[in-house]
Short mmCIF file of C-alpha atoms in Angstrom, two decimals:
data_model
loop_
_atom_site.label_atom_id
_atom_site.label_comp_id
_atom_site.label_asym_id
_atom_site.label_seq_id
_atom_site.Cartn_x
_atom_site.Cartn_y
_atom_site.Cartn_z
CA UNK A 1 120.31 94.74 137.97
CA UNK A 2 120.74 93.39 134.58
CA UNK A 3 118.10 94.61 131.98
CA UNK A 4 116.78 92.22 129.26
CA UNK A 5 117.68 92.87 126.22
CA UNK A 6 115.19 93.93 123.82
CA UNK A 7 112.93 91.28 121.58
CA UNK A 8 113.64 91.82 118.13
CA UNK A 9 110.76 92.83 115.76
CA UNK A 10 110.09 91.67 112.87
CA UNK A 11 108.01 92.85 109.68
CA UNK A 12 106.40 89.76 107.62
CA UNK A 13 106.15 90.02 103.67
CA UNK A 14 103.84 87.86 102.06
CA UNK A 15 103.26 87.50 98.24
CA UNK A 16 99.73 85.87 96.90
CA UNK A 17 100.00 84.48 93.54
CA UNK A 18 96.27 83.79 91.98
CA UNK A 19 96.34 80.18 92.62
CA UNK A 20 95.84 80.52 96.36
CA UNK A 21 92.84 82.50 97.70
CA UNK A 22 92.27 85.08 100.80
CA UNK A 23 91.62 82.52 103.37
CA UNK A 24 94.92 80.66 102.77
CA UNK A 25 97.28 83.25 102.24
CA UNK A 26 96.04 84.93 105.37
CA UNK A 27 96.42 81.53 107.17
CA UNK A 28 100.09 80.83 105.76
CA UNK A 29 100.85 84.90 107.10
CA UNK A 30 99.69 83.70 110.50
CA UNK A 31 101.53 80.53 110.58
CA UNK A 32 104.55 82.50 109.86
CA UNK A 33 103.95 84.90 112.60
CA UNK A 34 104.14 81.76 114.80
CA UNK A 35 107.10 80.80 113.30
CA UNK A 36 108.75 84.17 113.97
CA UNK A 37 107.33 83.93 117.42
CA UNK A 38 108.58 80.09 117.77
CA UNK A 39 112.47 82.24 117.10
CA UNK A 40 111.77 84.61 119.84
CA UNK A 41 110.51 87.66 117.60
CA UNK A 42 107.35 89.95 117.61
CA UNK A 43 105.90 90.84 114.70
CA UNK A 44 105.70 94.67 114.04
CA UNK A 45 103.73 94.55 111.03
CA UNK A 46 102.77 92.99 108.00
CA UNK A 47 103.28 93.84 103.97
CA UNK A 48 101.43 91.92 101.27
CA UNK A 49 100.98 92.06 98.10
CA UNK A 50 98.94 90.06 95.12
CA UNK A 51 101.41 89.44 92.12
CA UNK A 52 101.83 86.85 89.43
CA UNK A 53 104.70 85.16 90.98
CA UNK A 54 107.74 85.41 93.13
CA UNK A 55 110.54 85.87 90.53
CA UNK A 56 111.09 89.38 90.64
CA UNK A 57 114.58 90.58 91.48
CA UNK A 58 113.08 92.49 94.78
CA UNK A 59 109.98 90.36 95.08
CA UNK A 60 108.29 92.94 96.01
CA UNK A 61 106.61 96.19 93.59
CA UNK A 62 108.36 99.39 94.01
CA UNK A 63 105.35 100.74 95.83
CA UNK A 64 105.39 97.76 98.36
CA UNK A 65 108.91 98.11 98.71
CA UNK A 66 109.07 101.85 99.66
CA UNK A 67 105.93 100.82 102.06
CA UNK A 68 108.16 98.15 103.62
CA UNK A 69 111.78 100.48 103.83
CA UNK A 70 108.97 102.71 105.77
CA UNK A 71 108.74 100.27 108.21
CA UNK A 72 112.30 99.45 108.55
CA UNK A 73 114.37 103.10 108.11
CA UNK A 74 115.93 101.90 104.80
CA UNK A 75 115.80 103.89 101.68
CA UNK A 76 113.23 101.85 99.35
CA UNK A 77 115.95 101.44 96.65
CA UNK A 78 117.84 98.27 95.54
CA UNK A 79 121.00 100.38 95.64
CA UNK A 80 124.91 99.00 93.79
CA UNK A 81 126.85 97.43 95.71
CA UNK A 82 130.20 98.97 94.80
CA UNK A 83 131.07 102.39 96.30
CA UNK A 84 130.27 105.40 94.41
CA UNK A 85 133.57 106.83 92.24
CA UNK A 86 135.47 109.50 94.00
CA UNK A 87 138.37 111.83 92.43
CA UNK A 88 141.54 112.00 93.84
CA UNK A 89 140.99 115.62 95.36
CA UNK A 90 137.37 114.04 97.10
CA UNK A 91 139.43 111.72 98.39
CA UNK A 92 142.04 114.00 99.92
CA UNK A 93 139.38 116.14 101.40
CA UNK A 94 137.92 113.79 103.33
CA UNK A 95 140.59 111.66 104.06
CA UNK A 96 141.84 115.12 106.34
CA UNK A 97 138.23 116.08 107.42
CA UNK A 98 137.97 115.41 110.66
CA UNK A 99 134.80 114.08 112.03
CA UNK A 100 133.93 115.91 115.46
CA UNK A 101 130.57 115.30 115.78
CA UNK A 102 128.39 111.61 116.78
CA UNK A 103 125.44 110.97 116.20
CA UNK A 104 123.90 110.16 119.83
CA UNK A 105 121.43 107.23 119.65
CA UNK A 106 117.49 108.97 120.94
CA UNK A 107 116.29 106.72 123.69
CA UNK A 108 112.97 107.65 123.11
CA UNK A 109 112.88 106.94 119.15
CA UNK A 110 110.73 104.20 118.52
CA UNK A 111 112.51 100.90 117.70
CA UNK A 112 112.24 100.13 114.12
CA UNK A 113 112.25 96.22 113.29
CA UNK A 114 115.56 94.55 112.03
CA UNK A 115 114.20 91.55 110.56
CA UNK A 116 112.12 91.22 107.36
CA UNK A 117 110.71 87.89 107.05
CA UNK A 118 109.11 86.62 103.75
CA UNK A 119 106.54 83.82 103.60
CA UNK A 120 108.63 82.19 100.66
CA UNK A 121 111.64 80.54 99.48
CA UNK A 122 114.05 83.70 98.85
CA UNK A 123 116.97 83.38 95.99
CA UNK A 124 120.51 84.57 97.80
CA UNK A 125 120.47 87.74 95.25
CA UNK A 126 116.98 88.18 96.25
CA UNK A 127 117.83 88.41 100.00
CA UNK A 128 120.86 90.95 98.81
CA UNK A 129 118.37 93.39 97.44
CA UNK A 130 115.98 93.28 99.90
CA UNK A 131 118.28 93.71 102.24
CA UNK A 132 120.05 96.49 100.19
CA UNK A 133 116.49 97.85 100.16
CA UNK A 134 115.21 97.53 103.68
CA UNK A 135 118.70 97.86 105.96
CA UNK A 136 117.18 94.84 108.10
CA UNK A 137 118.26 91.26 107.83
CA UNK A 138 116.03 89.30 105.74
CA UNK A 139 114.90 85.49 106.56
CA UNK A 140 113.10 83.35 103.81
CA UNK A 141 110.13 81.01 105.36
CA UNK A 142 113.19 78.12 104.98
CA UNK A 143 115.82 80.20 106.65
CA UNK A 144 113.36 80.50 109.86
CA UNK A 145 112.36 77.07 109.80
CA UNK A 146 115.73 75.47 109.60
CA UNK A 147 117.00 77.90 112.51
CA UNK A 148 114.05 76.32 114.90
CA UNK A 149 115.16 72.94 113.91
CA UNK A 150 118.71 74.00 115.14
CA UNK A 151 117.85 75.41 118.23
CA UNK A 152 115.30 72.92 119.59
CA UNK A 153 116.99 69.72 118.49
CA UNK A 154 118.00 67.86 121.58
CA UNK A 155 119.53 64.27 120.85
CA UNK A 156 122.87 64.09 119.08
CA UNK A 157 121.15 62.68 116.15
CA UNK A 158 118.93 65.09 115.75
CA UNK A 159 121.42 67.89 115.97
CA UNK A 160 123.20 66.31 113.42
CA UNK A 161 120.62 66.07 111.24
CA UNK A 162 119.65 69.55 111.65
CA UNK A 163 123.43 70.71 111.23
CA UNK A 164 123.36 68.84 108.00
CA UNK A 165 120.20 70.84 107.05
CA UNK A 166 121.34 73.83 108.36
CA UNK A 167 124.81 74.19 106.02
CA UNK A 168 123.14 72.70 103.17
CA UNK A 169 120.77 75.55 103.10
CA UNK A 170 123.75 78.66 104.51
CA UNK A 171 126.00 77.05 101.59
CA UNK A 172 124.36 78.56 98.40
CA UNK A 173 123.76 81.51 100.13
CA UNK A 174 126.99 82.85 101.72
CA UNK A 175 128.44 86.35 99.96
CA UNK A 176 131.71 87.74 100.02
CA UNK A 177 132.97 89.92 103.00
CA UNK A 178 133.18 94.15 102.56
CA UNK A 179 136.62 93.18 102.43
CA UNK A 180 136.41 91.66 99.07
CA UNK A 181 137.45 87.96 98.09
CA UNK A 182 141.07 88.29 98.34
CA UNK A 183 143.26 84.75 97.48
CA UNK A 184 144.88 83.20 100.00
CA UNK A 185 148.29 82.69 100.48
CA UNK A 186 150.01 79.12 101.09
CA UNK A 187 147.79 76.00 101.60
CA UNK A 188 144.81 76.46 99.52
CA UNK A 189 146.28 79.65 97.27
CA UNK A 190 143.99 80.50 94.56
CA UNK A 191 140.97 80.36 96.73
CA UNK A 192 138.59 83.32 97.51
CA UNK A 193 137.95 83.79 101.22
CA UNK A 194 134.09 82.48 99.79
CA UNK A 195 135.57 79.25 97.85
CA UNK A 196 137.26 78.62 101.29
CA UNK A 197 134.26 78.76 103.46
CA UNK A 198 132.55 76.66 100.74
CA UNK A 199 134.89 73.85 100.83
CA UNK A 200 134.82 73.74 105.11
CA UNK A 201 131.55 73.47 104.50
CA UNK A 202 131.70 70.51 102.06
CA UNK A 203 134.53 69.04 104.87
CA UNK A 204 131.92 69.16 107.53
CA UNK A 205 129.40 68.13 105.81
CA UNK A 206 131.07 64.57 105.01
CA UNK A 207 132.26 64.78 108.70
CA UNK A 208 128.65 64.89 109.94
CA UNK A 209 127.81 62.11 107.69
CA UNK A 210 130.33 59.72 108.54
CA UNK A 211 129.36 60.66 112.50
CA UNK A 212 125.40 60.16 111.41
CA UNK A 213 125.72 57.14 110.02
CA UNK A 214 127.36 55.75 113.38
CA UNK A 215 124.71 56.94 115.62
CA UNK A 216 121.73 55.65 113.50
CA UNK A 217 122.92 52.59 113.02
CA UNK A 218 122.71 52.40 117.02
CA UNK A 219 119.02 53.85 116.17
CA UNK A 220 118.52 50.68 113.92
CA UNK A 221 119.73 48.11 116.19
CA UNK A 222 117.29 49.62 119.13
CA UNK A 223 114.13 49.70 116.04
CA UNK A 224 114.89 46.05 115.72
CA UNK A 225 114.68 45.15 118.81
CA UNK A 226 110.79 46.41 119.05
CA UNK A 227 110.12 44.90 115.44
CA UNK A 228 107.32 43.00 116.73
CA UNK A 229 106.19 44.66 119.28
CA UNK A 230 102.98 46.58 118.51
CA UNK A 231 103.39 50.32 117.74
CA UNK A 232 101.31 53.20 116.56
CA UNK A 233 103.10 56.35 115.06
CA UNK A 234 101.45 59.56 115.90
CA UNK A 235 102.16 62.14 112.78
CA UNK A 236 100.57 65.39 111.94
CA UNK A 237 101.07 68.97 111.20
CA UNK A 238 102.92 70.90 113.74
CA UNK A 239 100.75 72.16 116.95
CA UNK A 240 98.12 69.82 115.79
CA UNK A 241 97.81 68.46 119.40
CA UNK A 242 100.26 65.12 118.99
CA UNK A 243 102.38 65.73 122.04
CA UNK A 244 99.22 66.80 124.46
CA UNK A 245 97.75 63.16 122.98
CA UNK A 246 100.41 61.47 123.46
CA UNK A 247 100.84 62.30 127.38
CA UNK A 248 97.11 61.51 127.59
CA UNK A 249 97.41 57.99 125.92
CA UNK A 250 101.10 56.90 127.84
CA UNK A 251 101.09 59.23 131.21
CA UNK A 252 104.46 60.24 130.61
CA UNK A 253 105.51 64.07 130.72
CA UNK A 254 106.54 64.85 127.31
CA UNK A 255 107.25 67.94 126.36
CA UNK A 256 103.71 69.77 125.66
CA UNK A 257 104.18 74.04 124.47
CA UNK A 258 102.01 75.76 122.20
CA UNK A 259 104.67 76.18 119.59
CA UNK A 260 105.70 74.92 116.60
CA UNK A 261 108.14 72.32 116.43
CA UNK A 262 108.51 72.41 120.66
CA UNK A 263 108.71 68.68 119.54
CA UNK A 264 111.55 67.50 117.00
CA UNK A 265 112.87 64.24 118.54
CA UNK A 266 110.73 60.72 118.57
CA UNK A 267 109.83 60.15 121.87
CA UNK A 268 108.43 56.17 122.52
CA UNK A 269 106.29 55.57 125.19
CA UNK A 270 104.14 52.49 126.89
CA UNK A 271 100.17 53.05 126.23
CA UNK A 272 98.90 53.11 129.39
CA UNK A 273 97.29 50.84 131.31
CA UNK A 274 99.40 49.03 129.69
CA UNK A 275 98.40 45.86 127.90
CA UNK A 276 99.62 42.25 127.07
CA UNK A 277 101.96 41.71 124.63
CA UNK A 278 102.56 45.78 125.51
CA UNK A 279 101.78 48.76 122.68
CA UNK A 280 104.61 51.45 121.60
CA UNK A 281 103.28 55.15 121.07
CA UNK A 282 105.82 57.51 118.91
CA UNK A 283 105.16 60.70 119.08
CA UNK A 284 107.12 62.36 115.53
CA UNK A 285 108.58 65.48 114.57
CA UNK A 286 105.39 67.72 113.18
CA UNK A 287 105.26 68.66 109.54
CA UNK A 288 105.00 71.91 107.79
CA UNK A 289 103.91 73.62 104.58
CA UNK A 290 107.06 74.24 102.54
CA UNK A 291 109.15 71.76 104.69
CA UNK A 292 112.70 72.13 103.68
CA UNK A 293 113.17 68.94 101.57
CA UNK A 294 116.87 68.29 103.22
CA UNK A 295 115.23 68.58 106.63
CA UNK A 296 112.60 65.72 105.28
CA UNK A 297 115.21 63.43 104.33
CA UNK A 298 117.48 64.38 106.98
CA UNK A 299 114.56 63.17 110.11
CA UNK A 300 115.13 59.83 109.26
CA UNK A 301 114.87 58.34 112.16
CA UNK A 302 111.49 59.94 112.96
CA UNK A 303 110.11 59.20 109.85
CA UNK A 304 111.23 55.55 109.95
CA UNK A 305 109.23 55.00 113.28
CA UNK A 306 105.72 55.72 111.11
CA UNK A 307 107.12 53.77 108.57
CA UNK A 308 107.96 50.82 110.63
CA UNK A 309 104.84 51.52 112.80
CA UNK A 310 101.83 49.15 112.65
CA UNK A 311 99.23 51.83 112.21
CA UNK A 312 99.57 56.00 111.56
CA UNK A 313 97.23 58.05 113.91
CA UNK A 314 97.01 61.35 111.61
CA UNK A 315 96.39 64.36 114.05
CA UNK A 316 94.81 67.00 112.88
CA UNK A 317 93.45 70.56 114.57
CA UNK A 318 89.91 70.35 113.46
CA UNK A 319 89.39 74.14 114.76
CA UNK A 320 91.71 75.16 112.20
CA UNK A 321 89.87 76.36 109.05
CA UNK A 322 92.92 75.17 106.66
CA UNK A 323 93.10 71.55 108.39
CA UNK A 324 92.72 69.84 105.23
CA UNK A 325 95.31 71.67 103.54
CA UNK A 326 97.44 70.69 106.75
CA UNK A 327 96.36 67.10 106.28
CA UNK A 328 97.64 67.02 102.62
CA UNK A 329 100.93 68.05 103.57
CA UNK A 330 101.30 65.43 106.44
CA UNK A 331 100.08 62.58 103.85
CA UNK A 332 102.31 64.21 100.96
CA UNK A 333 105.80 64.05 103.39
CA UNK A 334 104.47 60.33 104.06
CA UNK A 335 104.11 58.93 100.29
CA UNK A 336 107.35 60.75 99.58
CA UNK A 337 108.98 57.99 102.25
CA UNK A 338 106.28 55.27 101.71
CA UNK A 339 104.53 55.35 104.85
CA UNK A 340 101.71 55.57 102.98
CA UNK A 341 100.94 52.06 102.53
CA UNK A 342 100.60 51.27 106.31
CA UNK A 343 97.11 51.28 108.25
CA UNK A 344 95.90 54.60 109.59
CA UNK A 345 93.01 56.73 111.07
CA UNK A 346 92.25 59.92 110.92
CA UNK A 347 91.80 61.52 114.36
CA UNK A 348 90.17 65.22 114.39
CA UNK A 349 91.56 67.33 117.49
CA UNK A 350 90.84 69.98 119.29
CA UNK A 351 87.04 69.03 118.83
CA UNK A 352 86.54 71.40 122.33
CA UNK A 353 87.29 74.09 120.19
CA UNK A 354 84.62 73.43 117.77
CA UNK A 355 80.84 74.53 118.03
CA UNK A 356 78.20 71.90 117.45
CA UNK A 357 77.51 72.73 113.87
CA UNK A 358 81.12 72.73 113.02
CA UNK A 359 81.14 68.99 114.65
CA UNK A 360 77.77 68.11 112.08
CA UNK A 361 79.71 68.80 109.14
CA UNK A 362 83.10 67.21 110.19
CA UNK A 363 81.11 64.05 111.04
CA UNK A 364 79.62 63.99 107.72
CA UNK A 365 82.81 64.81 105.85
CA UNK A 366 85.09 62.29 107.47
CA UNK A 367 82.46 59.71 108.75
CA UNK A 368 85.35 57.13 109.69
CA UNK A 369 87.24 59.69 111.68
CA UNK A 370 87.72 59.40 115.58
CA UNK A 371 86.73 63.18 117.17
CA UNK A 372 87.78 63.98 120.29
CA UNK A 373 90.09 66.51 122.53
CA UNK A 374 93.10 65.25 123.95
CA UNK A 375 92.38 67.13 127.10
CA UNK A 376 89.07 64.92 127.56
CA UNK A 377 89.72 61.65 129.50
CA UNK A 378 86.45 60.46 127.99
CA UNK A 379 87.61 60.46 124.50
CA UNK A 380 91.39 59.56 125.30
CA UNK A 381 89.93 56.37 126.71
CA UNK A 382 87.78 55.76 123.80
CA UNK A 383 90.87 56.32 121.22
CA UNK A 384 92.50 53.89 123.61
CA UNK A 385 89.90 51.29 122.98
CA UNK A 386 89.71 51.66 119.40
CA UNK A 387 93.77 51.11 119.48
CA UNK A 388 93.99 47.98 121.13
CA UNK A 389 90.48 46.42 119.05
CA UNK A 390 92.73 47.40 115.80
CA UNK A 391 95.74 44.97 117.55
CA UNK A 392 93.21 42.28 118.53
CA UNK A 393 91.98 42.18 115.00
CA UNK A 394 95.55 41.46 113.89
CA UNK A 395 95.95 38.91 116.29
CA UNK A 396 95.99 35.01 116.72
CA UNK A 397 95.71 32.57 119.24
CA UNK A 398 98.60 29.37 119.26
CA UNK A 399 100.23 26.60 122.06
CA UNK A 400 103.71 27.05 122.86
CA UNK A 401 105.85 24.78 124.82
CA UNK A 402 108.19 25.32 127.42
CA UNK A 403 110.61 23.22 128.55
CA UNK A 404 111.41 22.88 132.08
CA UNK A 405 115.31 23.13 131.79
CA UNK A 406 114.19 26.66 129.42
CA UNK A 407 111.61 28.51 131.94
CA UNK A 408 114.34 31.60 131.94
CA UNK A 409 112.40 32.23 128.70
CA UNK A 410 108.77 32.68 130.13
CA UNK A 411 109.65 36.50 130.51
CA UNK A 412 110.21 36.61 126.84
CA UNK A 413 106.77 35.06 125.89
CA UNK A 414 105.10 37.27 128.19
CA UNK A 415 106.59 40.24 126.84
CA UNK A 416 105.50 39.21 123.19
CA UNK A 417 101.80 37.88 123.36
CA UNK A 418 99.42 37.55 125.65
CA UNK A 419 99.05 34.26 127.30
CA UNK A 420 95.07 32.84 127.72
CA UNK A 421 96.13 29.78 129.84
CA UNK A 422 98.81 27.79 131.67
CA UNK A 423 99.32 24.19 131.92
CA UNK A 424 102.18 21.75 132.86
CA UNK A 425 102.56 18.11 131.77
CA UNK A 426 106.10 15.63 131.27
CA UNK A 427 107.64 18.14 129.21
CA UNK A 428 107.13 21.65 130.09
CA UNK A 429 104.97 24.38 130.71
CA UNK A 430 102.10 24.35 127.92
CA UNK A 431 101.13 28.07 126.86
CA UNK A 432 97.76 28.86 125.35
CA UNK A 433 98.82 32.52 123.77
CA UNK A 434 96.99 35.38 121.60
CA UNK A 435 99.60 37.77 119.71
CA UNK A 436 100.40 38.93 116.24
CA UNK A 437 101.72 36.53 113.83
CA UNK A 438 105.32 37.49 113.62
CA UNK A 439 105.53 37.56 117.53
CA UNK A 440 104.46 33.89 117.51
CA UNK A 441 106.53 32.69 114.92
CA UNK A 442 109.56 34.36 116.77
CA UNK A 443 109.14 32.75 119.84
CA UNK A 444 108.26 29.27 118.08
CA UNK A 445 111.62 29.91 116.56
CA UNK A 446 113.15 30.54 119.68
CA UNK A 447 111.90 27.41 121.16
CA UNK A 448 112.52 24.88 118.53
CA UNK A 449 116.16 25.59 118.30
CA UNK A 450 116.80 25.13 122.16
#
């Protein structure tokens, strides 16, 4: 019988500067430690510390430091690099010492934690000395992100994307081997065994562009062909409740964990019951304090479906005590793409989470906001409402004419408005129809150049 291995631990390192204050430093520590869970770790422990910044060569204060290598085994001390000088008799010695004795691993010792992950963006000589310091492998808040990204993207354009992201952010940081940087010989001589994994990396990175560009242009051509179809964007911070919303508003069985990121690829479903002309839900990739700006611009796809979309449903856990913070960073990631100019509302989540008093002060905060739990039929069918009024506002009412040699178009109209009335005289089937006003003029289009 096969045993499991072991789930690696983790110790988290967090660093609070005086512009942020107890409450949000302890809820950016949390989120990480559902990050590291997200990667398949458990958290052993936690080191923090109040500094001025996050410059210093370790990060961390000696103090902190030896408190962390505690935690770890390591020694505490940035130690050199470079092996200490031996003389030439040292050298002999040892090199005829035999070693007779191993160290035998204790089965019993308690496992110590190989990972330090720190609630910041690292510096790659900063991750050398903590490292050097610690003896664990160290992982910057980016570094963890990114590696999600990688392992839960599912479409080929999203694991493209996230490739992209991926060696944009390993690039900077790779290091020489304990072998040293010895030049190749032949093709490519001159080059350290580092300049040479730097310029695969620039190779595949054009490759993956070239391949990117291919497969969203097949993305563009299916966009178009819902341009005027009616579609809300559902966007949010991650684990805000989008996904569990959107399988209450379409019936369809997205993909619904209590993780971050367990969603990274648009999904576009049918509101349900569904209406006529019909309305598009998008459920998008959640965002993320400290969102790695190459993984921003790299979702381009998912981000285009809220800009494209015809209103912006912004999701928000309204039992979480930093929601607004979380709201900012959703509506900061937006503006950066210019989503920010179409129609949204705000809609508070999670309100079965939130004690009556806690629901007084939201209402009076955000009086325009739409409360409810996605997990509440009630409320799902009231959001559903409130969607399809916002379409009917938009919409207007016109007579199209069908020609009786063209009814193999009637599908068409029905798919793109809603039609009030029917009636036939000498030359075709008269349509009395309600739609938005690019719909319409489509379809008169269509007609008037048959």
């Amino acid at each position: 019988m096969e045993t499991k291995p072991p789930i690696p631990l983790a110790v988290l390192v967090g660093i609070q500067t005086p512009e942020v204050d107890d409450v949000a430093h302890q809820a950016s520590l949390e989120e990480l430690g559902r990050l590291v869970k997200t990667l398949g770790y458990e958290v052993a422990g936690t080191v923090s510390q109040r500094r001025e910044g996050t410059g210093a060569g370790s990060l961390l204060g000696s103090g902190k430091l030896a408190e962390l290598a505690a935690l770890t085994g390591g020694t505490g001390v940035v130690s050199s690099m470079a092996p200490p000088p031996k003389s030439k008799a040292r050298q002999r010695f040892e090199g005829g010492a035999e070693t007779t004795d191993q160290a035998e691993p204790d089965p019993g010792a308690t496992r110590r934690p190989g990972f330090v992950i720190v609630d910041h963006e690292l510096s790659p000589s900063q991750i050398r000395n903590l490292e050097r310091a610690t003896g664990a492998q160290v992982l910057d808040r980016t570094g963890v992100i990114v590696e999600i990204f990688h392992r839960h993207a599912n479409t080929r354009e999203a694991k493209l994307q996230v490739e992209m992201a991926r060696l944009k952010y390993v690039a900077p940081r790779l290091r020489e081997s304990s072998g040293g940087g010895g030049r190749q010989q032949g093709p490519g001589a001159g080059e350290s065994n580092l300049d040479l994994d730097r310029r695969k990396i620039r190779d595949r990175l054009s490759e993956l562009k070239e391949q990117l560009a291919a497969v969203q242009r097949d993305s563009d051509h299916r966009r178009s062909a819902r341009r005027d179809q009616l579609r809300v964007a559902l966007v949010g911070y991650t684990n805000a409740g989008k996904s569990s919303l959107m399988r209450a508003l379409t019936g369809s069985q997205v993909l619904v964990e209590d993780k971050l990121f367990a969603t990274l690829d648009t999904t576009v479903r049918i509101l349900q019951p569904e209406t006529r002309p019909r309305v598009l839900i998008s459920d998008t990739v959640g965002f993320i304090k400290q969102l790695p700006h190459d993984l921003v611009a790299s979702f381009r796809s998912t981000l285009t479906e809220a800009l494209e979309a015809s209103l912006l449903l912004f999701v928000v856990d309204a039992s979480d005590p930093t929601y607004e913070a979380q709201l900012e960073v959703s509506r900061s990631v937006l503006r950066e793409i210019g989503a920010d100019v179409v129609p949204s509302r705000l809609v508070l989540n999670k309100m079965d989470r939130v004690d009556a008093a806690g629901r007084a002060a939201l209402m009076a905060k955000h009086p325009d906001a739409i409360l409810l739990s996605a997990h509440a039929p009630e409320d799902v069918s009231a959001l559903q409402d409130i969607i399809i009024a916002f379409f009917e506002a938009e919409m207007v009412e016109d007579v199209l004419v069908l020609p009786y040699a063209k009814q193999g178009l009637i599908g068409e109209v029905y798919e793109s408005a809603r039609v009030l009335s029917e009636e036939y005289d000498e030359t075709g089937r008269v349509l009395k129809v309600r739609g938005l006003p690019g719909a319409i003029t489509r379809l008169q289009r269509s007609l008037a150049a048959l």
